[in-house]
Amino acid sequence: MPDSKTLRYPNARHLHQLYGGSEANLTRVEQTLGVRLTTRDDWLKLEGPAEAVTRAEEFFTLLNSGRTQGLAVRTPDFVRLLDLYALDGGVSLRALVHEPLVIATQRKSIVPKTLGQKLYLQAIQKNPVVFGIGPAGTGKTYLAMAAAISALLKNQVQRIVLTRPAVEAGEALGFLPGDLREKILPYLRPLYDALHDMLAPEDVATLSEKGVIEIAPLAYMRGRTLANAYIILDEAQNTSHEQMMMFLTRLGDDSRMIVTGDITQIDLPRNKTSGLVQAPRILRNIPGIEFHHFTASDVVRHPLVQKIIEAYEQARSAEPIGPT
């Protein structure tokens, strides 16, 4: 005989937030967890075998706990969390929800949406130097920026330095039209976008003018020692061995460094080895340096992005399709 359970919520809006307001998402739950769902107003009824009802109840309970911590459940997030729950019986989702980790910035509080993101943030909190390596859409740079801004707002550091290689790691800025700002802006735009997502525009402008937030090409880091700062190197797969060593040796007292990149998107000439590829081998045994590797399951963009990454990974393992 089928079992049933009715979950009640404060209001209909509260319930809709759990599944992104999409009936298709409830259909996905039915297909994935083997239950029948009925919803109206502020309640959700679960029907089916007792074990399936229990699992579905736990899934929605975990979603609700995540929602109270600031997890905004859009359809891509819902699909990803449902797949995660089905994959390991809820182990990862429980770990994600029961040990909350929230990064507060001026405009929003940021909550890791995958277990990989959470482990990455924990590594950032514990180590002076962290490498975030993995495919596009995993939040490597965004979470690093959030950690840096949060530290600045708490007066844990005095400034933030953001850098990335420009023009396919060659940094041949002189061949581009315009002044220095116009030349480097296209390459640094993603960093500005993240800043404006977490700080008020006027504060970004003021802090930039005062030098509290500095955004510059990697070439401009040479010869400096950066103390009491949060330093982020983005697109690090396009650094040479020499550039990576130069950057890492800029670390000064009371500073932290985060290096992010995707080793499947290297733009260096074929005869040059990426500094990001070499770094894990050279630095792996040094205390205080941690390497965090993201996978396709950590992608937090459109669900298709995850499938695209997986398809390319399979093709790459079968036969090289480009420079590595």
XYZ file of C-alpha atoms in Angstrom:
324
model
C 0.000 0.000 0.000
C 1.430 3.412 -0.994
C 2.550 5.750 1.737
C 1.806 9.494 1.764
C 3.115 12.600 3.465
C 1.973 16.222 3.251
C 4.571 18.959 3.726
C 3.210 22.365 4.713
C 4.948 25.734 4.382
C 4.236 29.269 5.651
C 2.837 30.366 2.288
C 2.679 29.443 -1.406
C 5.625 31.700 -2.274
C 7.791 29.900 0.250
C 6.928 26.556 -1.339
C 7.469 27.821 -4.903
C 10.980 28.984 -3.970
C 11.949 25.397 -3.189
C 11.400 24.176 -6.740
C 11.900 27.363 -8.725
C 8.145 27.674 -9.298
C 8.399 25.199 -12.189
C 6.020 22.245 -12.486
C 8.644 20.574 -14.679
C 10.933 20.409 -11.651
C 8.296 18.518 -9.663
C 7.983 16.107 -12.583
C 11.744 15.579 -12.405
C 11.433 14.662 -8.719
C 8.699 12.160 -9.527
C 10.838 10.524 -12.221
C 14.075 10.574 -10.203
C 12.836 9.574 -6.747
C 9.833 7.435 -7.721
C 7.085 9.411 -5.989
C 3.884 11.171 -7.027
C 3.651 14.865 -6.101
C 0.580 17.049 -5.720
C 0.809 20.699 -4.735
C -1.646 23.473 -4.126
C -1.290 26.756 -2.276
C 1.120 26.161 0.631
C 1.297 22.352 0.735
C 3.065 19.552 -1.107
C 1.780 15.980 -0.944
C 4.141 13.046 -1.507
C 2.769 9.608 -2.435
C 4.475 6.338 -3.245
C 6.503 3.540 -1.657
C 7.467 4.372 1.926
C 11.192 4.551 1.165
C 10.636 6.843 -1.821
C 8.374 9.150 0.194
C 10.969 9.325 2.965
C 13.708 10.242 0.467
C 11.536 12.882 -1.213
C 10.638 14.368 2.160
C 14.317 14.598 3.084
C 15.151 16.182 -0.275
C 12.616 18.981 0.170
C 13.605 19.400 3.830
C 17.234 19.877 2.781
C 16.172 22.345 0.089
C 14.216 24.293 2.681
C 17.216 24.372 5.030
C 19.352 25.633 2.159
C 16.774 28.292 1.345
C 16.876 29.616 4.910
C 20.673 29.909 4.552
C 20.359 31.993 1.375
C 20.420 29.301 -1.313
C 18.341 30.627 -4.203
C 16.913 27.651 -6.078
C 16.624 28.373 -9.793
C 15.753 25.566 -12.189
C 19.420 24.833 -13.057
C 20.235 24.678 -9.334
C 17.228 22.470 -8.617
C 18.163 19.975 -11.332
C 21.754 19.900 -10.148
C 20.804 19.384 -6.481
C 18.283 16.681 -7.370
C 20.880 14.821 -9.430
C 23.371 15.214 -6.589
C 20.877 13.804 -4.090
C 20.032 10.850 -6.312
C 23.685 10.143 -7.067
C 24.896 9.508 -3.512
C 21.719 9.129 -1.500
C 21.865 12.643 -0.105
C 25.341 12.462 1.461
C 26.724 15.491 -0.399
C 23.553 17.553 -0.090
C 23.411 16.910 3.648
C 27.016 18.022 4.014
C 26.282 21.130 1.967
C 23.278 22.110 4.084
C 24.116 20.933 7.615
C 27.424 22.788 7.763
C 26.521 26.204 6.332
C 29.226 28.488 5.017
C 28.144 32.001 4.099
C 30.371 34.707 2.619
C 28.968 38.170 3.322
C 29.587 41.024 0.884
C 28.029 44.462 0.731
C 25.245 43.663 -1.746
C 24.608 39.976 -1.071
C 25.492 36.945 0.980
C 27.028 34.168 -1.076
C 26.392 30.515 -0.283
C 28.279 27.671 -2.009
C 25.908 25.753 -4.258
C 27.930 22.547 -4.573
C 30.053 20.494 -2.238
C 33.080 21.343 -4.391
C 32.442 25.060 -3.950
C 32.130 24.626 -0.211
C 35.431 22.724 0.065
C 37.063 25.442 -2.043
C 35.871 28.186 0.310
C 37.008 26.173 3.325
C 40.461 25.846 1.747
C 40.540 29.616 1.168
C 39.745 30.252 4.816
C 42.487 27.901 6.051
C 45.427 28.499 3.689
C 47.503 31.528 2.624
C 47.705 30.244 -0.974
C 44.933 28.343 -2.753
C 44.679 27.189 -6.354
C 41.190 26.757 -7.819
C 41.516 24.654 -10.962
C 38.594 23.517 -13.085
C 36.197 24.151 -15.965
C 34.213 27.276 -16.753
C 31.134 28.010 -14.689
C 32.294 26.435 -11.428
C 32.540 29.733 -9.552
C 36.331 29.683 -9.151
C 36.846 33.414 -9.670
C 33.504 34.581 -8.305
C 33.973 32.826 -4.956
C 37.556 34.035 -4.729
C 36.322 37.602 -5.269
C 33.631 37.117 -2.626
C 36.204 35.892 -0.092
C 38.468 38.853 -0.848
C 35.705 41.458 -0.555
C 34.410 39.891 2.660
C 37.925 40.029 4.151
C 38.266 43.682 3.111
C 34.907 44.620 4.658
C 35.965 42.915 7.899
C 39.289 44.818 7.875
C 41.215 41.556 7.691
C 43.225 43.007 4.777
C 43.873 46.575 3.678
C 43.473 46.097 -0.063
C 42.569 43.746 -2.876
C 44.781 43.186 -5.911
C 43.187 41.504 -8.916
C 45.231 40.465 -11.909
C 45.143 38.279 -14.974
C 47.291 37.734 -18.067
C 46.244 39.921 -20.991
C 46.074 39.081 -24.682
C 46.591 35.323 -24.618
C 49.297 35.509 -21.936
C 51.631 37.449 -24.249
C 50.392 40.741 -22.787
C 51.193 42.556 -26.050
C 49.143 45.550 -25.008
C 51.143 48.025 -27.074
C 49.655 46.720 -30.303
C 46.106 47.514 -29.212
C 44.491 50.917 -29.870
C 43.732 53.372 -27.064
C 45.300 54.302 -23.742
C 46.286 51.759 -21.075
C 42.823 51.607 -19.510
C 41.152 51.028 -22.879
C 43.707 48.347 -23.755
C 43.374 46.275 -20.584
C 39.662 46.745 -19.810
C 38.384 43.928 -22.089
C 40.670 41.423 -20.361
C 39.761 42.578 -16.851
C 36.027 43.033 -17.484
C 35.000 39.781 -15.712
C 36.715 40.996 -12.537
C 34.899 44.329 -12.708
C 31.602 42.504 -13.265
C 32.102 40.428 -10.121
C 33.033 43.526 -8.118
C 29.864 45.346 -9.162
C 27.816 42.294 -8.219
C 29.094 42.476 -4.629
C 29.738 46.195 -4.010
C 27.791 49.336 -4.801
C 29.065 50.981 -8.028
C 30.054 54.172 -6.218
C 32.082 52.146 -3.699
C 33.873 50.281 -6.474
C 34.832 53.626 -8.028
C 35.931 55.159 -4.719
C 37.953 52.140 -3.587
C 39.589 51.887 -7.010
C 40.544 55.574 -6.977
C 42.099 55.185 -3.519
C 44.025 52.098 -4.573
C 42.218 49.913 -2.050
C 41.072 47.796 -4.999
C 43.631 47.467 -7.762
C 43.009 45.690 -11.053
C 45.982 45.318 -13.366
C 47.579 42.993 -15.935
C 49.939 40.379 -14.578
C 52.955 42.126 -16.135
C 52.464 45.004 -13.668
C 53.038 42.707 -10.669
C 56.760 42.303 -11.382
C 59.104 43.749 -8.757
C 56.425 44.271 -6.108
C 55.853 42.787 -2.649
C 52.185 42.780 -1.685
C 51.595 42.878 2.061
C 48.299 42.885 3.980
C 46.397 42.183 0.788
C 44.117 39.687 -0.877
C 45.659 38.886 -4.252
C 43.788 36.999 -6.981
C 45.320 35.740 -10.210
C 42.603 34.843 -12.710
C 43.010 32.892 -15.998
C 46.242 31.472 -14.591
C 46.365 28.741 -17.236
C 47.780 31.453 -19.523
C 50.788 32.148 -17.335
C 54.183 30.775 -18.202
C 56.320 28.943 -15.638
C 58.297 32.163 -15.088
C 55.178 34.301 -14.693
C 53.661 31.919 -12.161
C 56.822 31.939 -10.064
C 57.018 35.737 -10.331
C 53.428 36.101 -9.156
C 53.641 33.678 -6.232
C 56.795 35.348 -4.926
C 54.897 38.667 -4.614
C 53.280 37.292 -1.432
C 53.957 39.593 1.508
C 53.188 39.556 5.223
C 49.535 39.044 6.233
C 48.505 38.433 2.622
C 46.550 35.707 0.912
C 46.653 34.524 -2.683
C 44.094 32.716 -4.801
C 45.061 31.417 -8.239
C 42.260 30.340 -10.589
C 42.273 28.807 -14.023
C 41.113 26.119 -16.432
C 43.881 23.930 -17.827
C 41.648 22.873 -20.728
C 41.647 26.450 -22.091
C 45.351 27.243 -22.446
C 46.180 29.904 -25.054
C 49.945 29.731 -24.710
C 52.108 28.744 -27.714
C 52.538 24.994 -28.018
C 56.178 25.171 -27.002
C 55.349 26.829 -23.663
C 54.123 24.895 -20.633
C 51.443 26.534 -18.534
C 52.536 27.613 -15.080
C 49.196 26.360 -13.780
C 49.925 22.878 -15.107
C 53.356 22.799 -13.478
C 52.400 24.349 -10.117
C 50.643 21.311 -8.543
C 53.640 19.109 -9.232
C 56.197 21.607 -7.952
C 54.323 22.952 -4.908
C 52.161 20.028 -3.789
C 54.142 19.245 -0.630
C 54.380 22.788 0.754
C 52.207 23.370 3.866
C 49.893 26.360 3.484
C 49.379 25.809 -0.243
C 46.267 23.861 -1.236
C 45.071 22.767 -4.666
C 41.329 22.430 -5.190
C 40.157 20.747 -8.387
C 36.630 21.427 -9.619
C 34.748 19.000 -11.873
C 31.822 19.305 -14.249
C 29.478 18.524 -11.330
C 30.429 21.895 -9.810
C 29.237 23.898 -12.820
C 26.657 26.463 -11.702
C 25.684 27.849 -15.091
C 23.032 26.432 -17.415
C 22.793 22.607 -17.046
C 23.843 22.280 -20.696
C 27.257 23.729 -19.791
C 27.917 20.725 -17.561
C 26.961 18.325 -20.358
C 29.175 20.209 -22.846
C 32.149 19.997 -20.480
C 31.587 16.288 -19.904
C 31.364 15.650 -23.659
C 34.659 17.451 -24.286
C 36.326 15.613 -21.401
C 35.267 12.295 -22.916
C 36.520 13.337 -26.351
C 39.806 14.551 -24.898
C 40.406 11.284 -23.065
C 39.747 9.332 -26.245
C 41.803 11.476 -28.598
C 43.575 14.859 -28.194
C 41.539 17.581 -29.908
C 43.691 20.599 -29.177
C 46.661 21.923 -27.232
C 46.958 20.772 -23.636
